[in-house]
Short mmCIF file of C-alpha atoms in Angstrom, two decimals:
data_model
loop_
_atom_site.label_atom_id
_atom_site.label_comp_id
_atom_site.label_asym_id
_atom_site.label_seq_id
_atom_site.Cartn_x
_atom_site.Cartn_y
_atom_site.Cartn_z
CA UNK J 1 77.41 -61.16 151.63
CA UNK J 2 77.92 -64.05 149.91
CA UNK J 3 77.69 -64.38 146.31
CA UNK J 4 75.49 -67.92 146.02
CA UNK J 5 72.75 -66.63 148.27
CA UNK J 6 69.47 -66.55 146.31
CA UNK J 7 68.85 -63.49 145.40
CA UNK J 8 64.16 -63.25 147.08
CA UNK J 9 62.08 -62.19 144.98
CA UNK J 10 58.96 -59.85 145.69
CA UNK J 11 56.92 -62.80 145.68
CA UNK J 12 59.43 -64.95 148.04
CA UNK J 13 59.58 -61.56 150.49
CA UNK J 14 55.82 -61.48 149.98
CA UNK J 15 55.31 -65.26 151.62
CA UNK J 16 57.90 -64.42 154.17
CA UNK J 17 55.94 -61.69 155.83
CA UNK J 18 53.01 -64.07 155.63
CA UNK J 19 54.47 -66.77 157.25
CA UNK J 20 54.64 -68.95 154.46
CA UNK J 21 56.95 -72.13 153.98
CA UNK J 22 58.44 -72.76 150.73
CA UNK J 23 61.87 -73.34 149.33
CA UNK J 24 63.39 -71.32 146.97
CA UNK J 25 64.84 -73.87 143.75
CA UNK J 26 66.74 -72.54 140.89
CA UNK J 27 67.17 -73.91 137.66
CA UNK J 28 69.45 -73.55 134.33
CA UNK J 29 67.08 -70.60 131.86
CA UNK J 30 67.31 -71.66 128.11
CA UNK J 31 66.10 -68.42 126.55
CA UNK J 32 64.71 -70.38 123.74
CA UNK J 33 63.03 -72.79 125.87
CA UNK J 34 60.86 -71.14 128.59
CA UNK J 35 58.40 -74.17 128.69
CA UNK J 36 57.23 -76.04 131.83
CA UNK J 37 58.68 -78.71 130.46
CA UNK J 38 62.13 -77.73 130.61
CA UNK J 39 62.05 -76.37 133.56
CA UNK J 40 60.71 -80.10 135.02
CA UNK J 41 63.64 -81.58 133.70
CA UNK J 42 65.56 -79.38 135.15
CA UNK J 43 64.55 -80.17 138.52
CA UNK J 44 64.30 -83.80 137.93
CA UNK J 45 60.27 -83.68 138.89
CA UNK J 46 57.01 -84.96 137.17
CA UNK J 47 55.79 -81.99 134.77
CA UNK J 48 52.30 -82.31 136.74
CA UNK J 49 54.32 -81.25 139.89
CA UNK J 50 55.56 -77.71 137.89
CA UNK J 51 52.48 -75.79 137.47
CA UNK J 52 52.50 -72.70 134.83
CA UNK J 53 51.14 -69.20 135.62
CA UNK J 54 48.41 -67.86 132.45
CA UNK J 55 46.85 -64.71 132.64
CA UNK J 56 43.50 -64.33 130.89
CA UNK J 57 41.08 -61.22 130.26
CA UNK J 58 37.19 -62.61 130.69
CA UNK J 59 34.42 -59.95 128.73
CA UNK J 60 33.08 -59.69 132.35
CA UNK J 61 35.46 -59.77 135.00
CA UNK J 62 38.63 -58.46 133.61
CA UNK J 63 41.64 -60.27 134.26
CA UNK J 64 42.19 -63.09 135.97
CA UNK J 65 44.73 -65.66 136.83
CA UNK J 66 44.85 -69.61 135.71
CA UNK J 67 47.67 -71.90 137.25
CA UNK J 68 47.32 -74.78 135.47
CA UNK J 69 49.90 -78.30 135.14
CA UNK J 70 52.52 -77.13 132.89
CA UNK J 71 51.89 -80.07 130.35
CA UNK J 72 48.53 -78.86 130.15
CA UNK J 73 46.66 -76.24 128.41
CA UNK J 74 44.06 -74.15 129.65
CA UNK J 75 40.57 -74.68 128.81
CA UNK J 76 39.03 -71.52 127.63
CA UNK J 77 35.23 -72.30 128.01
CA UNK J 78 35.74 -73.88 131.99
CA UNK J 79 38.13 -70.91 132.91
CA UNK J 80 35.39 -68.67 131.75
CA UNK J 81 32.97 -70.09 133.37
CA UNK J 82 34.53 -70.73 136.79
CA UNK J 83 35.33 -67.23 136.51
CA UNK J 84 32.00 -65.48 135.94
CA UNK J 85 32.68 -64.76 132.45
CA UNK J 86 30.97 -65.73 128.95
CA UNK J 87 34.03 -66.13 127.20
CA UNK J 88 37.57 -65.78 127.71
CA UNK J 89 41.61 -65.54 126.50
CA UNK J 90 44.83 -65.57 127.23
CA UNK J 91 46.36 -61.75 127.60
CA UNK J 92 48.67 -60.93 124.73
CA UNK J 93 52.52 -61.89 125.31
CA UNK J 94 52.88 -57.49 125.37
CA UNK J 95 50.64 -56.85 128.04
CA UNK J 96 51.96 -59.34 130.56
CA UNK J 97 54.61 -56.91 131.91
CA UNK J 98 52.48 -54.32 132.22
CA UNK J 99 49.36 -56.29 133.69
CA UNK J 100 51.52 -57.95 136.14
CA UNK J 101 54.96 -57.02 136.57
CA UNK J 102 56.09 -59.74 135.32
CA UNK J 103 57.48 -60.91 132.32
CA UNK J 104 56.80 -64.41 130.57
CA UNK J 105 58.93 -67.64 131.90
CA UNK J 106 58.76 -65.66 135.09
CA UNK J 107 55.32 -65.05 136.18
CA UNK J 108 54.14 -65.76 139.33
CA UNK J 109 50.77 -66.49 140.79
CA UNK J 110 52.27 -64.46 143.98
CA UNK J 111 52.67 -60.69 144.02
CA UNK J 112 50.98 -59.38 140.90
CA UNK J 113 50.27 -55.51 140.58
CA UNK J 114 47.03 -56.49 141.59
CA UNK J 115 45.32 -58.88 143.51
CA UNK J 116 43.61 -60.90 140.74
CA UNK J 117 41.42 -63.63 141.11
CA UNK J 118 43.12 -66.93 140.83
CA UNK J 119 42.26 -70.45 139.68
CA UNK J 120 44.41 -73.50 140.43
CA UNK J 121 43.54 -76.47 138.41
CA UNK J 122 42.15 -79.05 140.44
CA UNK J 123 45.17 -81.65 140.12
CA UNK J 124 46.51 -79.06 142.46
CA UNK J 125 45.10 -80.89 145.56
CA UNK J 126 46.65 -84.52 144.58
CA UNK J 127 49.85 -83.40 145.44
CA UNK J 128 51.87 -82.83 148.31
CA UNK J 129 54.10 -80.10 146.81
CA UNK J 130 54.12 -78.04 143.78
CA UNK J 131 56.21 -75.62 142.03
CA UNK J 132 55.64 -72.29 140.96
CA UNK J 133 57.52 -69.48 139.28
CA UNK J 134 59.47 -67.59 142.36
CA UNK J 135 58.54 -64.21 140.03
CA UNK J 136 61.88 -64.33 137.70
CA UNK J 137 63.23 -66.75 135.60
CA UNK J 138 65.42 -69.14 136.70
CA UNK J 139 63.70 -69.71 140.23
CA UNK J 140 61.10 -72.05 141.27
CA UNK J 141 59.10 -72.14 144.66
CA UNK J 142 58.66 -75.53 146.17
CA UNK J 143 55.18 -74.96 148.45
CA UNK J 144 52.72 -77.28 149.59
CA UNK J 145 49.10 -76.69 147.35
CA UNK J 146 47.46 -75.83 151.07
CA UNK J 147 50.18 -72.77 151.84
CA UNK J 148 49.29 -71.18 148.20
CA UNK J 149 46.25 -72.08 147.52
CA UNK J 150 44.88 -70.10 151.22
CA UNK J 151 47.87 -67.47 150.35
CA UNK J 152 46.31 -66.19 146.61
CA UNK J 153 42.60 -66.85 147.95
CA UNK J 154 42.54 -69.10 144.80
CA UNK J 155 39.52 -71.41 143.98
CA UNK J 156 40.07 -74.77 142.64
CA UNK J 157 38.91 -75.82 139.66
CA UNK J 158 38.93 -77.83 136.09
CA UNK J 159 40.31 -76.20 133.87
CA UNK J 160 42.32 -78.05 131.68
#
């Protein structure tokens, strides 16, 4: 086996069995940096190309999932109202293992515990690619918005 063979992730074995193409992109972790930001640099992309994975508990759906521009922030009143909910907010930074099985700077969109609902920000759609945490830090997923967007079920919507 050789030793600089990425290492797939439940989320990259998850889109293989679906049929999905992406490409698997790793970049340098600074543990005191885990921004979207960074990780742009990194790959020498536009920040609006490296989209961030938020998890948010609405008072009437539970949680759900926001994948928004990673310059961005998300905007609490439109993600509760495209998802059915009066009001809205981020999980606490604790719970995100738990909730999802994965921890932050590595959460992906792909191959949660559960199948949460998910909501791509509508700058999603401009683009021809994106990136998206490959479930671990370190690893990016290069995918075309189509490919994920149809693989999570995910609406599209503004939410920043």
């Amino acid at each position: 086996m050789k030793r600089n063979r990425l290492e797939k992730t439940n989320a990259a074995r998850l889109l293989d069995k679906a049929g999905i193409k992406y490409e698997l992109i790793p970049y340098e972790v600074d543990e005191n940096d885990l921004s979207a930001v960074h990780i742009a640099l990194q790959l020498s992309e536009p920040i609006e190309k490296v989209f961030k994975t938020l998890v948010l508990a609405g008072d009437r759906s539970g949680y759900f999932v926001c994948v928004i521009p990673g310059n961005m922030e998300v905007n609490l009143k439109e993600a509760a109202k495209c998802s059915g909910n009066k009001k809205c907010d981020l999980i606490p930074m604790k719970d995100l293992l738990s909730v999802t099985g994965y921890i932050r700077g590595g959460c992906s969109p792909v191959g949660m515990k559960k199948n949460y609902p998910v909501y791509f920000n509508s700058s999603v759609t401009e683009h021809d690619y994106i990136y998206i945490s490959a479930g671990i830090r370190g690893l990016q997923m290069k995918i075309a918005p189509s490919d994920i967007l149809a693989y999570t079920g995910a609406a599209v919507a503004n939410i920043v």
